mmCIF file of C-alpha atoms in Angstrom:
data_model
loop_
_atom_site.group_PDB
_atom_site.id
_atom_site.type_symbol
_atom_site.label_atom_id
_atom_site.label_comp_id
_atom_site.label_asym_id
_atom_site.label_seq_id
_atom_site.Cartn_x
_atom_site.Cartn_y
_atom_site.Cartn_z
ATOM 1 C CA UNK A 1 92.488 -53.544 -73.029
ATOM 2 C CA UNK A 2 94.288 -50.377 -71.418
ATOM 3 C CA UNK A 3 92.268 -48.410 -69.439
ATOM 4 C CA UNK A 4 91.251 -44.955 -70.612
ATOM 5 C CA UNK A 5 90.443 -43.297 -66.840
ATOM 6 C CA UNK A 6 91.266 -43.942 -63.465
ATOM 7 C CA UNK A 7 89.054 -43.226 -60.883
ATOM 8 C CA UNK A 8 91.211 -40.986 -59.219
ATOM 9 C CA UNK A 9 91.811 -39.209 -62.493
ATOM 10 C CA UNK A 10 87.569 -38.750 -62.632
ATOM 11 C CA UNK A 11 87.383 -37.148 -59.149
ATOM 12 C CA UNK A 12 88.428 -33.476 -60.072
ATOM 13 C CA UNK A 13 85.716 -33.920 -62.957
ATOM 14 C CA UNK A 14 83.057 -35.461 -60.709
ATOM 15 C CA UNK A 15 83.220 -32.616 -58.483
ATOM 16 C CA UNK A 16 83.088 -29.616 -60.897
ATOM 17 C CA UNK A 17 80.204 -31.408 -61.969
ATOM 18 C CA UNK A 18 78.345 -31.770 -58.577
ATOM 19 C CA UNK A 19 79.147 -28.181 -58.199
ATOM 20 C CA UNK A 20 77.715 -27.027 -61.338
ATOM 21 C CA UNK A 21 74.401 -29.104 -60.642
ATOM 22 C CA UNK A 22 73.571 -27.988 -57.671
ATOM 23 C CA UNK A 23 71.376 -25.092 -56.539
ATOM 24 C CA UNK A 24 70.943 -22.450 -54.059
ATOM 25 C CA UNK A 25 67.950 -21.343 -52.664
ATOM 26 C CA UNK A 26 67.799 -18.232 -50.942
ATOM 27 C CA UNK A 27 65.527 -17.266 -48.736
ATOM 28 C CA UNK A 28 64.551 -13.184 -48.049
ATOM 29 C CA UNK A 29 62.370 -13.555 -45.125
ATOM 30 C CA UNK A 30 62.173 -11.734 -41.890
ATOM 31 C CA UNK A 31 62.615 -14.569 -39.000
ATOM 32 C CA UNK A 32 59.633 -15.206 -36.959
ATOM 33 C CA UNK A 33 56.930 -13.821 -39.939
ATOM 34 C CA UNK A 34 54.775 -16.580 -40.685
ATOM 35 C CA UNK A 35 53.332 -15.027 -43.551
ATOM 36 C CA UNK A 36 51.948 -11.855 -45.715
ATOM 37 C CA UNK A 37 48.947 -11.413 -47.170
ATOM 38 C CA UNK A 38 49.022 -9.206 -50.223
ATOM 39 C CA UNK A 39 45.121 -8.961 -50.326
ATOM 40 C CA UNK A 40 44.592 -8.318 -46.784
ATOM 41 C CA UNK A 41 42.981 -11.156 -46.288
ATOM 42 C CA UNK A 42 44.403 -13.249 -42.849
ATOM 43 C CA UNK A 43 43.700 -16.816 -42.193
ATOM 44 C CA UNK A 44 42.020 -16.990 -38.605
ATOM 45 C CA UNK A 45 43.393 -20.581 -37.010
ATOM 46 C CA UNK A 46 41.744 -22.315 -34.162
ATOM 47 C CA UNK A 47 42.287 -20.677 -30.309
ATOM 48 C CA UNK A 48 42.004 -22.439 -27.159
ATOM 49 C CA UNK A 49 39.089 -20.327 -25.790
ATOM 50 C CA UNK A 50 37.677 -16.773 -26.473
ATOM 51 C CA UNK A 51 35.737 -14.778 -24.017
ATOM 52 C CA UNK A 52 33.936 -11.586 -24.814
ATOM 53 C CA UNK A 53 33.215 -8.854 -21.836
ATOM 54 C CA UNK A 54 32.234 -5.394 -21.740
ATOM 55 C CA UNK A 55 35.325 -3.970 -22.527
ATOM 56 C CA UNK A 56 37.979 -6.277 -23.454
ATOM 57 C CA UNK A 57 38.041 -9.419 -25.469
ATOM 58 C CA UNK A 58 40.433 -12.494 -24.219
ATOM 59 C CA UNK A 59 41.717 -14.833 -26.468
ATOM 60 C CA UNK A 60 43.503 -18.119 -25.305
ATOM 61 C CA UNK A 61 45.991 -19.415 -27.945
ATOM 62 C CA UNK A 62 49.055 -22.109 -28.197
ATOM 63 C CA UNK A 63 52.319 -20.976 -26.976
ATOM 64 C CA UNK A 64 55.870 -22.139 -26.748
ATOM 65 C CA UNK A 65 56.445 -20.214 -24.002
ATOM 66 C CA UNK A 66 56.894 -16.734 -25.771
ATOM 67 C CA UNK A 67 54.136 -15.692 -27.316
ATOM 68 C CA UNK A 68 52.546 -12.082 -26.467
ATOM 69 C CA UNK A 69 50.325 -9.878 -27.867
ATOM 70 C CA UNK A 70 53.153 -8.736 -29.985
ATOM 71 C CA UNK A 71 52.534 -12.122 -32.013
ATOM 72 C CA UNK A 72 49.224 -12.094 -32.409
ATOM 73 C CA UNK A 73 47.154 -9.481 -34.911
ATOM 74 C CA UNK A 74 43.342 -8.649 -34.854
ATOM 75 C CA UNK A 75 41.478 -7.834 -37.657
ATOM 76 C CA UNK A 76 38.682 -5.660 -36.534
ATOM 77 C CA UNK A 77 35.433 -5.336 -38.956
ATOM 78 C CA UNK A 78 32.138 -3.053 -38.262
ATOM 79 C CA UNK A 79 29.203 -5.599 -39.134
ATOM 80 C CA UNK A 80 26.356 -3.190 -38.031
ATOM 81 C CA UNK A 81 25.312 0.008 -36.772
ATOM 82 C CA UNK A 82 27.132 -1.090 -33.234
ATOM 83 C CA UNK A 83 28.135 -4.310 -33.824
ATOM 84 C CA UNK A 84 32.018 -5.973 -34.774
ATOM 85 C CA UNK A 85 33.800 -8.991 -35.268
ATOM 86 C CA UNK A 86 37.525 -9.654 -34.840
ATOM 87 C CA UNK A 87 39.656 -12.630 -36.365
ATOM 88 C CA UNK A 88 42.762 -13.156 -34.672
ATOM 89 C CA UNK A 89 46.096 -14.389 -36.645
ATOM 90 C CA UNK A 90 49.555 -15.635 -35.692
ATOM 91 C CA UNK A 91 52.136 -13.120 -37.272
ATOM 92 C CA UNK A 92 55.272 -13.940 -35.571
ATOM 93 C CA UNK A 93 56.082 -17.941 -34.740
ATOM 94 C CA UNK A 94 56.686 -18.561 -31.446
ATOM 95 C CA UNK A 95 60.174 -20.512 -30.982
ATOM 96 C CA UNK A 96 60.523 -21.266 -27.634
ATOM 97 C CA UNK A 97 60.647 -24.385 -26.140
ATOM 98 C CA UNK A 98 58.325 -24.612 -22.763
ATOM 99 C CA UNK A 99 55.465 -27.103 -22.375
ATOM 100 C CA UNK A 100 52.141 -25.021 -22.036
ATOM 101 C CA UNK A 101 49.133 -27.063 -22.684
ATOM 102 C CA UNK A 102 46.721 -25.112 -21.898
ATOM 103 C CA UNK A 103 48.674 -22.061 -23.932
ATOM 104 C CA UNK A 104 48.101 -18.166 -22.780
ATOM 105 C CA UNK A 105 45.607 -15.670 -22.237
ATOM 106 C CA UNK A 106 45.717 -12.733 -24.269
ATOM 107 C CA UNK A 107 43.513 -9.825 -23.675
ATOM 108 C CA UNK A 108 42.668 -6.530 -25.326
ATOM 109 C CA UNK A 109 40.566 -3.822 -24.462
ATOM 110 C CA UNK A 110 38.158 -2.241 -26.754
ATOM 111 C CA UNK A 111 40.224 1.089 -26.917
ATOM 112 C CA UNK A 112 42.785 -1.209 -28.155
ATOM 113 C CA UNK A 113 40.789 -2.504 -30.894
ATOM 114 C CA UNK A 114 39.333 0.702 -32.153
ATOM 115 C CA UNK A 115 36.039 -0.658 -30.865
ATOM 116 C CA UNK A 116 33.421 2.074 -29.498
ATOM 117 C CA UNK A 117 32.476 1.073 -25.823
ATOM 118 C CA UNK A 118 29.237 -0.669 -25.265
ATOM 119 C CA UNK A 119 29.334 -2.527 -28.932
ATOM 120 C CA UNK A 120 28.221 -5.935 -29.139
ATOM 121 C CA UNK A 121 31.456 -7.562 -30.206
ATOM 122 C CA UNK A 122 31.972 -11.447 -31.982
ATOM 123 C CA UNK A 123 35.210 -13.358 -32.734
ATOM 124 C CA UNK A 124 35.476 -15.003 -35.801
ATOM 125 C CA UNK A 125 37.885 -17.694 -34.813
ATOM 126 C CA UNK A 126 36.265 -21.376 -33.890
ATOM 127 C CA UNK A 127 37.706 -22.637 -31.031
ATOM 128 C CA UNK A 128 38.917 -25.690 -29.784
ATOM 129 C CA UNK A 129 40.613 -27.559 -26.798
#
């Protein structure tokens, strides 16, 4: 019985078939941006610590060595006549490789957050070590 096809004769056909069946995925995203919510709602991840003083809010967040306030967003909401709550969320991922088991402490003063002096402020995020 004669051979109709040899293995070498099928190689170009198999190559063309693989190229035709393979897909291409293109991701159009800004490097380092974790998410963008269309409705303005954010996911408030757990913090390593939080402290509200008379004029500042300090949070402790996980970090791989490069996290600064530019990496963290703050969502401030008025909850009463002189009461405000702040939710913190990560806007950019930290791709550095430092070992910081305690994370980093970041501080905002009330003016940076648009909160009036002397207001009662709470943090919406949960705190976990």
